Each structure stands twice: as C-alpha cells, then as structure tokens.
Amino acid sequence: MQTKADLFGEDAPPRVKIAVADIDGVLRAKYVSKEKFASAREDGFGFCNVIFGWDSQDMLYGGAAADPGFADAHATVAEETGRRLPWEGGTPLFLADFRDDAGIAGTACPRALLRRVVERAASLGFIARFGPEYEWFAYRETPGSLAEKDYRHPTPLSPGMFGYSALRTGQRADLMRDLFEQLAAFDVDLEGLHTETGPGVLEAAISHREALEAADQAVLFKQAVKEISYGHGLVSSFMAKPSADLPGCGGHLHQSLWRDGENAFHDADGRHGMSQVFESYLAGQLRLLPVLMPLFAPTVNSYKRYVAGSWAATRANWGVDNRTVALRVIPGSADATRLETRVPGADANPYLAIAAALAAGLHGIAEGWTLDAAPVTGSSYAQEIGVSLPHHLGAAAGALGGSAVAAELFGSGFRDHFVATRQWEWEQYLGAVTDWEARRYFELA
C-alpha cells in the first residue's frame, strides 16, 4: 500500500477523490480539496444518503428509502484504502463508508455490512481471506456509440471463441500491459490474466487478501478495468449475461479461514483434506445458498447465466475440483486448501457477495452443521443433486425477504432495505416491453 508521503507528495494534484459503493456496488464519488480532505479524515464528512435511495439509473426506489428528505449522512474515510489513480495524474483516492449510527446509510452501506461480518469472524477466532476472480466482455465501443446503437450488437474486442489465447493477448499486448501495470500501480495485484471463451472475453484473478481488503480490491478492480478500457477506446462490461448465445461472466470467490496463522480449512487426515471447520463452513453455504441468492445475483440479468452447460451452477451442490457445481472444494497444501463459491456473477456487489459467503459459512460453524450431502462427481447438469436455485430475481427476493436467518446474519434493517431494492428492480423489468415481445406478438396478437 502506498504511504501517506507517496499520496500527498509535492507531485500530487491539489484534489482528492472520495468514493462510496452503493447498494449495486457502483462507486459514487466526488472530488474535494486537500484542505477539505484534511478535515474529512479527522472528523468525517457529509455524503448525501440518496445514494442508498436510488437505483443504478438514479431513479428513486419506491418505498425503499427511509429518509424522504435525503439528508447528508456522516461518512468515515477508510484510511487503509488510500492510493493514487495512475490514469488521473496521480490523484489520491480513498474509499469511505458509514457507521451503524448513520441512519439509512449506516443500515444499507455494503462496506459497513461486510465489516460487521468480518468482526463476527474475529469473535469466533477466524481471519477470512478471499481471492475474487472476474470475467468480463471488452467491446470496441464508447459510451456514446453504445447509446447510439441502443446497446444492440456491440463490436467485441476480438472475434470468435478463443479461451487462453496466446494470439489474442499478443495482439492486444498494449491492453494486457496496461491492465497489469496500471492495476499494480493502483495497489490492485493480479495473479493472472487471460482470454476466456467468447468474443472479447477476459478473465483476471486478484491476489487473495483479508475479506474487507479483498472486497475493496474487487470494487476498485472493476472500476479500474472500465477506466483503463476507456483509455484504449473500449468499453468493458461485467454484465452477467450480455448475450443469450454466449457464456456469461462469473465473479467467483476463493476463500479460506485462518486461525493462529494456520489455514483452518486444512486437515491432511480429513475427508478430501478438509477439516471439520471447513465441512461446517461448506454446510452453511450449501444450506443457505438458495435464500441468499440476491446477494450473489442482484439483477434481472443475473439469473439468465444459470443454465445447464454454462459453467454456472443451477443447484445448491458441491464437489471436489468440479467446475459444474455451486461450491467447489479445492484440496491442496496447508496454504492452498480452499473453497470456491462459483455462484456469484461478475455483476454482484463484491461487499455483499463476500459478506453472504462468509456469513453463511460462519453460521454453519456456529451451529455445528455437518456436511451430509455427498459431493457431485461428473457433470452436475446431468444429475438432479441439490436444491434448485431460484430462476429469477422476483423469486429470489421473495425467499430472502422471508428468511429469518438472513435477518439474523445481516440485521432485519439491511435485509428489508435490500429486498425492497431488488423487488423494485424486478418490478421495473415486469413493466418493460421488450424486443422479444414485439417480435412475438406485435402482428399476430
């Protein structure tokens, strides 16, 4: 992490950017002067709580905002997140969040929610580490050209289905270089970067960190990829399923729990090298996954990714090194044994997805749940093993809203607010007239 001297040296611009992640994981930011920031880091600052009262299109949620006056909420600078923006002349950037007493902002803030879950892990003696992976589509477009096309038929960065391509990465070595180097300069470290199957699809693995820092890195990674792409005349999209004919974009979470400097998931004598802690953690996610889906799949589009043969799970199940299941156990050394939660899409809010995975796993440990379900071997799509996951956002939001366990894990205030925002999203979709409907019914109805 860059030091304070690095951030505010003589070469630093006379402004600071402060950003807060909203309920969808979108960064809402503003610039302040160095002088204003000096007081903000000491005493906090005001940030309009409307960011938790409107959707991704800045439309007010119907009934979901507890403060109709949209007052300023007291925000706190997260000092540990400070870094420079290489593509903005070295402008310092800090993330911020809201404490529990900040009204609706304190209740709804995703970063604050994850912080509370991390504290619960600490109370059980654990440090959680996460390493997110993301897939995304890159297009030879600008925001303006996409709007002119009405977001139809965008031109991909490269043609064809070409996963792990040495040719395509070599063809755009300038983009690959900037992604690696500028992300590193931005204090976001990649473990790997390659093409995935699909036209213009890329995938990156972010180095594992403690849970809150991992989520910060994931949020900043997505923002950085989009901004670096702009510099190359491209638009990058983390939409879960941009085309019905192509694979979707995952946002997988590798994770482990650590205690006294050792991986609490590893037991060389355990089943598949899993400790009892790991089994209970896995059992927690397995049992709660169907009711926590909106935290992993928050949009209408998210659910179009969960189809057989798509590398995305359709049921709550697990397996050993099996990429067709929801929960992939990865046996290994004392350092490498881990769980990969493969359900989240790239569109998920990293704070909420990590909070959901960690809270469910910790609940399994606290309740002493046993892993009774057998692992899936072979393709899970050919076997009806595990509870079916919700098929659309409306059903998923209803399940979450009726879950007493979710209220226990996240607080009824957060659960109710978040469910209301997802129900709003679903209702906007139900009220839309799509191209599919026009083609199907316009002349013949």
C-alpha positions as semicolon CSV with decimal commas, in nm:
position;residue;x (nm);y (nm);z (nm)
1;M;0,000;0,000;0,000
2;Q;0,129;0,346;-0,084
3;T;0,240;0,561;0,211
4;K;0,091;0,894;0,309
5;A;0,405;1,062;0,178
6;D;0,352;0,893;-0,159
7;L;-0,011;1,003;-0,169
8;F;0,039;1,368;-0,078
9;G;0,386;1,444;-0,208
10;E;0,474;1,761;-0,397
11;D;0,379;1,597;-0,726
12;A;0,024;1,512;-0,610
13;P;-0,265;1,709;-0,765
14;P;-0,444;1,957;-0,534
15;R;-0,754;1,740;-0,500
16;V;-0,864;1,410;-0,353
17;K;-1,129;1,171;-0,481
18;I;-1,354;1,004;-0,222
19;A;-1,579;0,716;-0,327
20;V;-1,858;0,515;-0,165
21;A;-2,001;0,190;-0,305
22;D;-2,381;0,199;-0,334
23;I;-2,617;-0,098;-0,298
24;D;-2,533;-0,219;-0,652
25;G;-2,158;-0,190;-0,597
26;V;-2,139;0,120;-0,818
27;L;-1,884;0,373;-0,693
28;R;-2,036;0,713;-0,620
29;A;-1,756;0,968;-0,589
30;K;-1,669;1,332;-0,553
31;Y;-1,354;1,544;-0,556
32;V;-1,261;1,759;-0,257
33;S;-0,973;1,996;-0,200
34;K;-0,673;1,883;0,004
35;E;-0,783;2,119;0,278
36;K;-1,136;1,976;0,287
37;F;-0,996;1,624;0,291
38;A;-0,772;1,705;0,587
39;S;-1,082;1,785;0,794
40;A;-1,278;1,492;0,649
41;R;-1,018;1,237;0,756
42;E;-1,024;1,378;1,109
43;D;-1,395;1,439;1,164
44;G;-1,572;1,259;0,880
45;F;-1,778;1,434;0,616
46;G;-2,128;1,453;0,474
47;F;-2,234;1,236;0,180
48;C;-2,593;1,253;0,060
49;N;-2,774;0,935;0,163
50;V;-2,969;0,943;-0,164
51;I;-2,704;0,700;-0,295
52;F;-2,889;0,431;-0,099
53;G;-3,229;0,557;-0,211
54;W;-3,193;0,534;-0,585
55;D;-3,120;0,257;-0,831
56;S;-2,839;0,225;-1,085
57;Q;-3,025;0,465;-1,316
58;D;-3,070;0,730;-1,042
59;M;-3,441;0,653;-1,010
60;L;-3,576;0,669;-0,656
61;Y;-3,675;0,333;-0,511
62;G;-4,044;0,317;-0,439
63;G;-4,071;0,299;-0,062
64;A;-3,717;0,172;-0,002
65;A;-3,560;0,497;0,116
66;A;-3,616;0,565;0,484
67;D;-3,524;0,934;0,458
68;P;-3,752;1,121;0,216
69;G;-3,550;1,438;0,275
70;F;-3,220;1,280;0,163
71;A;-3,005;1,445;0,424
72;D;-2,628;1,418;0,438
73;A;-2,513;1,110;0,629
74;H;-2,192;1,117;0,828
75;A;-1,929;0,925;0,629
76;T;-1,593;0,799;0,753
77;V;-1,277;0,784;0,540
78;A;-1,129;0,434;0,524
79;E;-0,765;0,538;0,565
80;E;-0,630;0,196;0,471
81;T;-0,777;0,223;0,120
82;G;-0,572;0,528;0,015
83;R;-0,393;0,501;-0,321
84;R;-0,323;0,706;-0,632
85;L;-0,513;0,697;-0,960
86;P;-0,244;0,645;-1,227
87;W;-0,478;0,746;-1,511
88;E;-0,580;1,069;-1,331
89;G;-0,235;1,217;-1,291
90;G;-0,178;1,054;-0,954
91;T;-0,487;1,196;-0,787
92;P;-0,526;1,037;-0,439
93;L;-0,834;0,816;-0,393
94;F;-0,992;0,695;-0,071
95;L;-1,294;0,478;-0,011
96;A;-1,539;0,569;0,264
97;D;-1,828;0,406;0,442
98;F;-2,087;0,474;0,711
99;R;-2,104;0,366;1,073
100;D;-2,404;0,197;1,230
101;D;-2,544;0,524;1,371
102;A;-2,560;0,697;1,030
103;G;-2,932;0,628;0,973
104;I;-3,032;0,463;0,646
105;A;-2,674;0,496;0,518
106;G;-2,540;0,301;0,816
107;T;-2,805;0,034;0,767
108;A;-2,767;-0,002;0,390
109;C;-2,392;0,056;0,338
110;P;-2,246;-0,264;0,182
111;R;-1,893;-0,199;0,309
112;A;-2,022;-0,147;0,662
113;L;-2,218;-0,472;0,638
114;L;-1,908;-0,668;0,541
115;R;-1,713;-0,501;0,821
116;R;-1,970;-0,631;1,071
117;V;-1,945;-0,984;0,929
118;V;-1,564;-0,969;0,949
119;E;-1,596;-0,869;1,314
120;R;-1,818;-1,174;1,371
121;A;-1,547;-1,394;1,221
122;A;-1,292;-1,238;1,455
123;S;-1,518;-1,307;1,753
124;L;-1,503;-1,676;1,655
125;G;-1,125;-1,660;1,630
126;F;-1,101;-1,652;1,249
127;I;-0,947;-1,429;0,985
128;A;-1,116;-1,478;0,648
129;R;-0,919;-1,446;0,325
130;F;-1,077;-1,411;-0,020
131;G;-0,943;-1,408;-0,374
132;P;-1,204;-1,297;-0,631
133;E;-1,196;-1,391;-1,000
134;Y;-1,376;-1,192;-1,268
135;E;-1,477;-1,246;-1,629
136;W;-1,585;-0,956;-1,849
137;F;-1,653;-0,859;-2,210
138;A;-1,449;-0,585;-2,380
139;Y;-1,604;-0,401;-2,675
140;R;-1,469;-0,165;-2,940
141;E;-1,720;0,099;-2,837
142;T;-1,756;0,421;-2,641
143;P;-2,042;0,513;-2,408
144;G;-2,167;0,738;-2,687
145;S;-2,153;0,475;-2,961
146;L;-2,333;0,224;-2,737
147;A;-2,610;0,476;-2,670
148;E;-2,642;0,547;-3,044
149;K;-2,680;0,171;-3,105
150;D;-2,929;0,144;-2,821
151;Y;-2,687;-0,114;-2,677
152;R;-2,758;-0,354;-2,964
153;H;-2,485;-0,557;-3,138
154;P;-2,174;-0,403;-2,981
155;T;-1,849;-0,485;-3,159
156;P;-1,634;-0,718;-2,947
157;L;-1,265;-0,660;-2,886
158;S;-1,185;-0,977;-3,081
159;P;-1,388;-1,233;-3,278
160;G;-1,456;-1,596;-3,203
161;M;-1,441;-1,834;-2,909
162;F;-1,075;-1,835;-2,808
163;G;-1,007;-1,914;-2,440
164;Y;-0,649;-1,896;-2,312
165;S;-0,541;-1,749;-2,643
166;A;-0,174;-1,657;-2,683
167;L;-0,260;-1,488;-3,015
168;R;-0,531;-1,256;-2,884
169;T;-0,334;-1,145;-2,579
170;G;-0,032;-1,084;-2,801
171;Q;-0,248;-0,890;-3,046
172;R;-0,354;-0,656;-2,765
173;A;-0,032;-0,662;-2,566
174;D;-0,077;-0,289;-2,503
175;L;-0,404;-0,352;-2,319
176;M;-0,264;-0,651;-2,128
177;R;0,039;-0,448;-2,022
178;D;-0,170;-0,155;-1,900
179;L;-0,408;-0,379;-1,710
180;F;-0,122;-0,546;-1,524
181;E;0,095;-0,237;-1,473
182;Q;-0,168;0,026;-1,401
183;L;-0,358;-0,206;-1,169
184;A;-0,033;-0,275;-0,983
185;A;0,033;0,100;-0,959
186;F;-0,322;0,127;-0,824
187;D;-0,239;-0,127;-0,550
188;V;-0,457;-0,398;-0,705
189;D;-0,244;-0,706;-0,760
190;L;-0,336;-0,966;-1,019
191;E;-0,236;-1,330;-1,001
192;G;-0,333;-1,399;-1,361
193;L;-0,494;-1,255;-1,674
194;H;-0,607;-1,439;-1,987
195;T;-0,876;-1,458;-2,252
196;E;-1,186;-1,666;-2,177
197;T;-1,409;-1,842;-2,425
198;G;-1,622;-1,588;-2,606
199;P;-1,558;-1,287;-2,833
200;G;-1,360;-1,026;-2,642
201;V;-1,388;-1,205;-2,307
202;L;-1,113;-1,164;-2,047
203;E;-1,063;-1,314;-1,703
204;A;-0,847;-1,199;-1,414
205;A;-0,768;-1,346;-1,073
206;I;-0,699;-1,099;-0,791
207;S;-0,445;-1,190;-0,522
208;H;-0,610;-1,311;-0,203
209;R;-0,641;-1,071;0,089
210;E;-0,829;-1,046;0,417
211;A;-1,201;-1,022;0,345
212;L;-1,260;-0,647;0,368
213;E;-0,946;-0,560;0,173
214;A;-1,038;-0,827;-0,085
215;A;-1,375;-0,661;-0,139
216;D;-1,212;-0,317;-0,164
217;Q;-0,971;-0,456;-0,423
218;A;-1,257;-0,615;-0,618
219;V;-1,463;-0,295;-0,629
220;L;-1,160;-0,092;-0,733
221;F;-1,055;-0,359;-0,986
222;K;-1,386;-0,336;-1,170
223;Q;-1,373;0,043;-1,170
224;A;-1,011;0,044;-1,287
225;V;-1,073;-0,204;-1,571
226;K;-1,350;0,020;-1,702
227;E;-1,139;0,334;-1,682
228;I;-0,828;0,172;-1,834
229;S;-1,052;0,038;-2,112
230;Y;-1,178;0,390;-2,186
231;G;-0,815;0,491;-2,241
232;H;-0,789;0,223;-2,511
233;G;-1,112;0,323;-2,687
234;L;-1,300;0,031;-2,533
235;V;-1,595;-0,031;-2,304
236;S;-1,571;-0,320;-2,058
237;S;-1,886;-0,481;-1,921
238;F;-1,925;-0,705;-1,616
239;M;-2,288;-0,777;-1,705
240;A;-2,366;-1,136;-1,608
241;K;-2,518;-1,245;-1,941
242;P;-2,474;-0,988;-2,221
243;S;-2,583;-1,234;-2,491
244;A;-2,816;-1,533;-2,483
245;D;-2,587;-1,712;-2,728
246;L;-2,264;-1,674;-2,529
247;P;-2,133;-1,782;-2,189
248;G;-2,190;-1,542;-1,903
249;C;-1,949;-1,366;-1,671
250;G;-1,870;-1,514;-1,332
251;G;-1,739;-1,342;-1,021
252;H;-1,610;-1,648;-0,834
253;L;-1,486;-1,625;-0,475
254;H;-1,192;-1,831;-0,348
255;Q;-1,185;-1,830;0,032
256;S;-1,039;-1,979;0,347
257;L;-1,043;-1,920;0,722
258;W;-0,722;-1,876;0,921
259;R;-0,655;-1,914;1,293
260;D;-0,325;-1,851;1,469
261;G;-0,151;-1,822;1,133
262;E;-0,273;-2,158;1,005
263;N;-0,535;-2,250;0,744
264;A;-0,834;-2,374;0,945
265;F;-0,974;-2,544;0,635
266;H;-0,687;-2,791;0,601
267;D;-0,666;-3,132;0,765
268;A;-0,446;-3,386;0,589
269;D;-0,640;-3,667;0,757
270;G;-0,986;-3,526;0,682
271;R;-1,222;-3,613;0,400
272;H;-1,067;-3,471;0,081
273;G;-0,820;-3,290;0,307
274;M;-1,099;-3,089;0,470
275;S;-1,108;-3,004;0,839
276;Q;-1,430;-3,020;1,040
277;V;-1,430;-2,638;1,036
278;F;-1,423;-2,649;0,656
279;E;-1,706;-2,904;0,642
280;S;-1,930;-2,695;0,870
281;Y;-1,845;-2,379;0,674
282;L;-1,932;-2,556;0,349
283;A;-2,253;-2,692;0,502
284;G;-2,355;-2,338;0,599
285;Q;-2,317;-2,208;0,246
286;L;-2,482;-2,516;0,097
287;R;-2,791;-2,484;0,316
288;L;-2,831;-2,105;0,293
289;L;-2,738;-2,053;-0,071
290;P;-3,097;-2,069;-0,207
291;V;-3,220;-1,789;0,025
292;L;-2,913;-1,568;-0,014
293;M;-2,913;-1,563;-0,395
294;P;-2,991;-1,191;-0,445
295;L;-2,663;-1,109;-0,271
296;F;-2,480;-1,321;-0,531
297;A;-2,712;-1,248;-0,826
298;P;-2,860;-0,899;-0,777
299;T;-3,009;-0,813;-1,119
300;V;-3,274;-0,943;-1,354
301;N;-3,000;-1,037;-1,598
302;S;-2,804;-1,231;-1,333
303;Y;-3,040;-1,530;-1,348
304;K;-3,002;-1,578;-1,723
305;R;-2,650;-1,702;-1,656
306;Y;-2,767;-2,008;-1,461
307;V;-2,835;-2,255;-1,740
308;A;-2,712;-2,610;-1,791
309;G;-2,374;-2,638;-1,958
310;S;-2,290;-2,274;-1,898
311;W;-2,015;-2,313;-1,633
312;A;-2,266;-2,166;-1,386
313;A;-2,441;-2,381;-1,125
314;T;-2,815;-2,442;-1,132
315;R;-2,843;-2,618;-0,794
316;A;-2,702;-2,583;-0,443
317;N;-2,443;-2,861;-0,454
318;W;-2,074;-2,922;-0,405
319;G;-1,791;-3,125;-0,550
320;V;-1,417;-3,173;-0,536
321;D;-1,237;-2,975;-0,806
322;N;-1,559;-2,977;-1,010
323;R;-1,641;-2,662;-1,206
324;T;-2,005;-2,757;-1,273
325;V;-2,115;-2,726;-0,909
326;A;-2,203;-2,427;-0,693
327;L;-1,936;-2,489;-0,430
328;R;-1,601;-2,626;-0,548
329;V;-1,370;-2,771;-0,286
330;I;-1,006;-2,732;-0,386
331;P;-0,784;-2,966;-0,185
332;G;-0,418;-2,882;-0,153
333;S;-0,137;-2,799;0,082
334;A;-0,182;-2,638;0,422
335;D;-0,165;-2,300;0,249
336;A;-0,376;-2,375;-0,059
337;T;-0,681;-2,570;0,065
338;R;-0,982;-2,352;-0,006
339;L;-1,341;-2,321;-0,121
340;E;-1,451;-2,161;-0,448
341;T;-1,804;-2,023;-0,441
342;R;-1,891;-2,026;-0,812
343;V;-2,242;-1,883;-0,789
344;P;-2,175;-1,506;-0,793
345;G;-2,185;-1,331;-1,126
346;A;-1,942;-1,057;-1,223
347;D;-2,230;-0,812;-1,169
348;A;-2,254;-0,886;-0,795
349;N;-2,159;-0,620;-0,541
350;P;-1,828;-0,759;-0,403
351;Y;-1,901;-0,643;-0,048
352;L;-2,238;-0,818;-0,043
353;A;-2,121;-1,135;-0,218
354;I;-1,828;-1,178;0,021
355;A;-2,047;-1,090;0,321
356;A;-2,305;-1,351;0,216
357;A;-2,047;-1,626;0,159
358;L;-1,865;-1,555;0,485
359;A;-2,176;-1,508;0,700
360;A;-2,333;-1,832;0,572
361;G;-2,014;-2,027;0,634
362;L;-1,968;-1,884;0,984
363;H;-2,331;-1,969;1,063
364;G;-2,265;-2,329;0,967
365;I;-1,967;-2,335;1,205
366;A;-2,155;-2,166;1,490
367;E;-2,447;-2,409;1,451
368;G;-2,218;-2,711;1,423
369;W;-2,376;-2,819;1,095
370;T;-2,243;-3,137;0,938
371;L;-2,180;-3,190;0,569
372;D;-2,429;-3,466;0,498
373;A;-2,463;-3,420;0,122
374;A;-2,227;-3,625;-0,092
375;P;-2,004;-3,449;-0,345
376;V;-2,115;-3,442;-0,707
377;T;-1,890;-3,636;-0,941
378;G;-1,906;-3,576;-1,313
379;S;-2,133;-3,312;-1,467
380;S;-2,384;-3,172;-1,217
381;Y;-2,607;-3,072;-1,509
382;A;-2,683;-3,437;-1,580
383;Q;-2,782;-3,507;-1,219
384;E;-3,061;-3,368;-1,003
385;I;-2,848;-3,330;-0,691
386;G;-2,912;-3,038;-0,462
387;V;-3,192;-2,785;-0,421
388;S;-3,269;-2,587;-0,737
389;L;-3,161;-2,226;-0,723
390;P;-3,424;-1,953;-0,784
391;H;-3,494;-1,899;-1,153
392;H;-3,549;-1,523;-1,144
393;L;-3,492;-1,217;-0,925
394;G;-3,853;-1,198;-0,811
395;A;-3,846;-1,546;-0,660
396;A;-3,502;-1,490;-0,510
397;A;-3,602;-1,162;-0,347
398;G;-3,912;-1,327;-0,202
399;A;-3,703;-1,607;-0,050
400;L;-3,458;-1,362;0,104
401;G;-3,736;-1,142;0,239
402;G;-3,894;-1,438;0,418
403;S;-3,568;-1,563;0,571
404;A;-3,533;-1,523;0,947
405;V;-3,175;-1,647;0,919
406;A;-3,091;-1,362;0,679
407;A;-3,230;-1,114;0,931
408;E;-3,012;-1,275;1,198
409;L;-2,700;-1,266;0,982
410;F;-2,733;-0,916;0,837
411;G;-2,991;-0,739;1,054
412;S;-3,356;-0,701;0,963
413;G;-3,296;-0,338;0,863
414;F;-3,046;-0,430;0,594
415;R;-3,240;-0,735;0,479
416;D;-3,565;-0,539;0,440
417;H;-3,399;-0,246;0,264
418;F;-3,205;-0,466;0,026
419;V;-3,507;-0,684;-0,055
420;A;-3,711;-0,372;-0,131
421;T;-3,444;-0,258;-0,378
422;R;-3,445;-0,598;-0,552
423;Q;-3,823;-0,606;-0,569
424;W;-3,809;-0,261;-0,725
425;E;-3,561;-0,388;-0,984
426;W;-3,788;-0,683;-1,063
427;E;-4,094;-0,460;-1,098
428;Q;-3,912;-0,230;-1,341
429;Y;-3,841;-0,534;-1,556
430;L;-4,200;-0,661;-1,538
431;G;-4,324;-0,323;-1,659
432;A;-4,090;-0,310;-1,959
433;V;-4,196;-0,408;-2,312
434;T;-3,910;-0,600;-2,469
435;D;-3,799;-0,656;-2,827
436;W;-3,883;-1,025;-2,779
437;E;-4,244;-0,938;-2,700
438;A;-4,272;-0,710;-3,001
439;R;-4,134;-0,972;-3,238
440;R;-4,356;-1,242;-3,092
441;Y;-4,689;-1,065;-3,050
442;F;-4,699;-0,736;-3,248
443;E;-4,854;-0,864;-3,569
444;L;-5,016;-1,188;-3,459
445;A;-5,186;-1,096;-3,134
